[in-house]
Amino acid sequence: MAAHLKKRVYEEFSRVVQITHEEAPAKKLRLSKPSKSAALHIDLCKATNSTDALQYLLHFARKPVEVESVEGVVRILLEHYYKVMNSVWVATVLCCAHTQDASKLSCTDVTHVDADVLSQETDNSVRLKIASLLGLLSKTQGFSPDCIVDDAINTLNNEKSHQVLAQLLDTLLVIGTQLPESPTVRLRLIQMACKHLSDTYFGVRNKCLKLLGCLGTVDAPLTKDNEGADVRDVQTIISDYFGDQDPRVRTAALKAMVGHRHHLMYVCLQACRLLTDDYEQVRSAAVQMVWVLSQLYPESIVPIPSSNEEIRLVDDAFGKISHMVSDGSWMVRVQAAKTLGSMLQVSPHFLEQTLDKKLMSDLRRKRTAHERAKELFTSGEFSSGRKWADDAPKEKLDRNTVYLIASGACGAFVHGLEDEMFEVRIAAVDALSKLARSSPSFAEKCLDFLVDMFNDEIEEVRLQSIHVLREISTHITLREDQLDTVLAVLEDSSRDIREALHELICYTNVSTKECVQLALLELLKNLNKYPTDRNSVWKCLKFLGSRHPTLVLPLVPELLSTHPYFDTPEPDMDDPAYIAVLVLVFNAAKSCPTMPALFSDHTFRHYAYLRDSLSHLVPPLRLPGNGLDLVDSRCSSGSVESAQLFLQQSLNRVSTIQNLEAPGAQELLNFTIRDLQRLGELQMELAGAADFCATYLRCQLLLMKALQEKLWNMAVPLCLKQNVTATAAAQQILEETYKLEFLYGGLESRQVATIHHVRLQAKALQLVLTARTRQGLDPLISSCEKFLQDIESFQRLFLAELPHLQDSFVDTLLELMPRLSSCKPVEMVKILQTTLRQSGLLQLRLPEQIHRATATIIEPTGESDNPLRFTTGLVVALDIDATLEHVQDPQNTVKVQVLYPDGQSHVIHPKPGDFRKPAPDRHRLITQVYLSHTAWTEPSQIEVRLLLAYSSSSTTSLSAPKLGWSDSVDGLQSPEAAVEGTIPFSKPVKVYIMPKPARR
Amino acid sequence: MIHKLTLQDHATQPHTVRGAGQDVGRSCILVSIGGKNIMLDCGMHMGYNDDRRFPDFSYITQNGRLTEFLDCVIISHFHLDHCGALPFMSEMVGYDGPIYMTHPTKAICPILLEDFRKITVDKKGETNFFTSQMIKDCMKKVVPLNLHQTVQVDDELEIKAYYAGHVLGAAMVHIKVGSESVVYTGDYNMTPDRHLGAAWIDKCRPDLLISESTYATTIRDSKRCRERDFLKKVHESIERGGKVLIPVFALGRAQELCILLETFWERMNLKAPIYFSTGLTEKANHYYKLFITWTNQKIRKTFVQRNMFEFKHIKAFDRSYADNPGPMVVFATPGMLHAGQSLQIFKKWAGNEKNMVIMPGYCVQGTIGHKILNGQRKLEMEGRSTLDVKLQVEYMSFSAHADAKGIMQLIRMAEPRNMLLVHGEAVKMEFLKGKIEQEFSIDCHMPANGETVAVTTNPSVPVDISLNLLKREMALGGPLPDPKKPRTMHGTLIMKENSLKLVSSEQALKELGLNEHQLRFTCRVQLQDPHSDSDTLHRIYTHLKSVLKGYTIQHLPDGTVMVESIVIKVSSCAEDANTKVLLLSWSYQDEDLGSFLSTLLKKGLPSGLC
């Protein structure tokens, strides 16, 4: 035995050397830091028994390894693997690891390893851990594992334990994936895998198959040298293991085959057979397999067994997978349902069968409830299922035509949607949506089923089906009975469901005017029951009106309750229901010019009122006669392009400011700011950009004012008053710069640099002012130091942007930096003062996309005159409902502030679950804040507003280079202390509250 | 009457069905499997009031106790048509063996039996009926089962329960003796409902699957349509200000409808009260609360926050509430409106067209339920008074039996080798039988009451094999045994003391104390060859060497050629020197090679040899 092993080792050695000669003629000299590897080695040497060694290894695995020392570590690991406790050898390894070609070294040493040593091997777990560490190490970025291939294979050949074998194969897989360009290595690995495929332990076979699946190539046929001349390719080898006795191996084989997306046709039949396997994981993998086949060869024709017909492969696969929707294991059912959703090429005939479950009762054909509903609707008769046995079977069925297990897809979705597990139901709903989007006729058919899902017991499923219906609603027109069912959900107590449904109604097409009326009635009912839905309902009616103008037209007299002869009383303008009706009518009137003729006088007045108060819901109308020309002037404003041009021109104009005298420059800035603000109001698309520019210019204006000549020429004691305004200005600029930085989304680093530049100027101004007002040097010294740090951090952060900042304030400062850092504070202040006054305006470049974060509090409205009464010392919950636009990561940044009349304020952090995301860039915050206060004598108003929290460290860490996973972060923390603060970004809302003293 | 089905050992398994053969009513099936006798369910027929109500136990034993004839009794669920005759059998006929049922069944079953006893004895005044004490004694014999727990009844018989849906605690049982097995489904439901999940069984491949077939020819519509219709009707009626009466039986559907309404009320924020008639139902709800693990996914997952059976909107009913103004929903027993509280309420409310009655299930002919469902608007009550029915009458079918598709699905799950349909109507079963035979190509039986069916099985006989022999065979063959291809091997089968053993022949000889006999075949082959004996021998040697590659062929100096262990000698014929006689001799073990050699040599030597 020993002799044999020795011989083998020699063989391997000779082969290895040959290959290294071929592949790598010039190996680089690698220097590795001895630290890590040496430490490990010492640890391992210290380990007296296997438990200790394992502990060391586990500990070691937690620490990272640098690229350079990977190889050394590998050597040491391998050496420990062989457990040669030879100190001389160790010394060789240690010095060689730094200087020599490592692979050569280890091979030489491996030859020394006596077989006896191998056989008295240490604990399996230690070897297992080493094997896994080898794999981990090979993954290290920048390390090329080709040098350890041979060693790994060597160890593989000598290994006895099945677990360790499996782990080693896994390591080989990692190595193989790291070396995609080396066919020789790949071939060797595949050979190794083939060799071990016959192992008795399932884990080893698993890993071999995995390796084959990942690395086996199609074109290279594989010769099994040792077993004669049968040339077999990887696929055949893998497919042999479809029949393995262990289900885990069967799964692995199928999965390996899935990886191999070619030459799969001939394994098709085998895969289909495995669909009925005993084990769920095998079935699951088989479903995946069949899907892959169907995607690769959708159009191939396959014969149907036991008949001479032929069908497309994708149809066949679809049928087979549909069958799996009624599998015994729910995991397989989920997988099957999901897979069905992605088979879009299936023929419509097959697709529609999935919704068809032939009903019968006592052998006679029965119509489904859906069919009956449709029939009742078409025949005009109301009521359904009143009569006992009205579903009585009609025609007689031929026995032979009824297939209980219908071949193929029959009723797959009917089953999936009725499944016990909601995971399956959700998967089925998703699949329905995907299929329906690609096929309008199918969308029409699955409508009934989706509507049925509105009644599911789990809210998630209900919500999902409403969303799905919305997505496919472009294809469909709802019938009245269907609409009825849909609208019934409007009474649901869950707000999410109701809002999803409103969204759905926005996109639905209905067929008759009765439907419109029905929808309106139900929505009004909803409004009545849940007044908080007001906005959502109005919006919904807006779309309903503009979608169906011709259907609304005949309803107008009834809706507005006008009468040809009699004057009807004027409805109450504050009634939300009346507003809802008007929104519907006005939106319909937009594309129906005959409608305004039906309006009565007060309707026109109400129009004018609503057009102003709810302009987002009421469109501009061209109303004839009555002398009332209500054509809105606002809609005639120019296009976005011209506004964009204007914006650019304004900015260009500002850049000429350098050449102007101070008063002229200030005036120009003033005008430009005003223009930009107005532009932002007019053009919603450019509001963010215009606001951003205006704010920036305002900073400049403030700076300019603060730096005006008069102030600085005066003696210090005389100008105290001016100093106050200048200090305030500096403070304001600082605040504005934080706003600029954190309130606007879509900034590029160029703009951020500009903002920081302004901030630096403001800080300089502050410093100068401090020097002028305060006495004493100590505080000045510290603030000077701080300022220098600021400059440094600016330089570090915006190194790339510095070329764009030529001739600016900071540029000058950086030039003077050596002087600044050595000079005294007083001198420094002087330098700063002159530089500050000489520095000009930095030109602002407008980024492409810029959005201002905004928030609107919808609820509370602040209109209520009834104070919210509660007992002092207890809490009262205030519902807050707000929309947030363009806020990144609102869960962490958005806070609610409550201001009490006595100046006390609370900041409340809403739960992450309170944020919903109805659309990209838009969030909805629905939360409750708890108020409490001591007793008041009178009811009074508190203010509620939303705050955007920021922290300057967030940007710092973003732009700082990513630290490796190994190094600790604390040493490199930026010296600049993080500035944290909040920006109010919504209009405050006043809420009337009244804490009453507790009654004793 | 008794429907017997015996699974006979080795060749056949006779099986008797006692009741519920081709009839929905009383289930009682006798199975003999591997020498064990098992009674599956012990139900009664609700339609009879005489002896026909119980299965005919005299079929098993003329007089005397059943204990020695039965190894165990298994009850699938608590419906009286599956367990009603249990106290009668165990206490009055006499049975002391174990009775198996699941925990919920064990809890609920005595309540129903007691209720049934009260009605029969106290109200109808029957004698010769089991007493309360008998029910208690009977229940003492019950051994509870857990799902998927394998229970060893005795050394050979083991049973295992699977979830069956249908009602709380309903189970399917897998009965196994040696390698033979039977699955009995009881009543089951393959579509989940609001409170129970779907039946499930693993691929146990039993020799026989005994399935109910109540809905053998029906494929049902999606349950969601039914639910939606039901809720819509109730909702509309409530909105109109009407009262809704739902007559139900205490257990099963009542709980499903309660949950349906409860969640709907919750979702829609409705305020109208829902009442539940007190008594039995309240007790039953208690058990539903308790056995939460037997319900469906949603209820099981949410019970930590709130037990779904702790109804928020559903309150206990009091007789005086029926006259309260305003809308309400009332669940009242019994389900067919033939007596009791539901009938009283019905009489009160029938006159108002705003009210509604919803019949959630089947009604037997002759009951008021059946009459009003058939559209009768004037009912004759006792005492010659008539009742005008103005309220709306609705019918909704909520049934918890598997339909034809469900039955097929279960067959596909379990993959039985034979099928037996019970608990259904003969005509319908006939149809399903045809379908099953066509789709799965397995035998399907449908015995009538008292008929015995024998099912042939192919039991696999376990044989111990000695490890040495196995290893030796392993070493000879390829690396791994291929499960698809059987392989032949040599060995000796020893049958000793009821066990089979496969050992190598040497060991067998040793064990039996026999001497090994050598068996040798010898044969003469005549050959025309002009050469001398030794030359011929040499020619034969070279010939064989060229033909038989890979065998050891030796030319021994004593004038023989050895091919492996086969000896070949040459001698000249006495008459003709050219005719050589070859003597071949081989042992029995080398039979293959020996006969090959003899035929080869008979063909003569090729001329080209030197």
mmCIF file of C-alpha atoms in Angstrom, chain A residues 80-81 128 205 246 294 328 363 480 501 508 558 589 667 849 910 922 942:
data_model
loop_
_atom_site.group_PDB
_atom_site.id
_atom_site.type_symbol
_atom_site.label_atom_id
_atom_site.label_comp_id
_atom_site.label_asym_id
_atom_site.label_seq_id
_atom_site.Cartn_x
_atom_site.Cartn_y
_atom_site.Cartn_z
ATOM 1 C CA HIS A 80 -1.040 20.756 7.958
ATOM 2 C CA TYR A 81 -3.378 18.672 5.941
ATOM 3 C CA LEU A 128 -12.838 19.251 5.922
ATOM 4 C CA ARG A 205 -21.602 12.173 -6.578
ATOM 5 C CA ASP A 246 -30.460 8.583 -4.276
ATOM 6 C CA SER A 294 -39.347 24.394 -23.724
ATOM 7 C CA GLY A 328 -48.665 16.684 -3.608
ATOM 8 C CA LEU A 363 -72.574 12.687 -15.797
ATOM 9 C CA GLU A 480 -71.763 45.127 -15.464
ATOM 10 C CA LEU A 501 -59.072 49.366 -6.180
ATOM 11 C CA THR A 508 -60.759 50.291 -16.260
ATOM 12 C CA GLU A 558 -79.519 63.188 -13.544
ATOM 13 C CA ALA A 589 -66.897 67.532 -20.579
ATOM 14 C CA GLU A 667 -30.090 93.975 -8.565
ATOM 15 C CA GLN A 849 -32.173 65.685 -13.770
ATOM 16 C CA PRO A 910 -42.321 56.898 11.943
ATOM 17 C CA ARG A 922 -43.244 58.699 -4.671
ATOM 18 C CA ILE A 942 -50.342 72.887 17.264
#
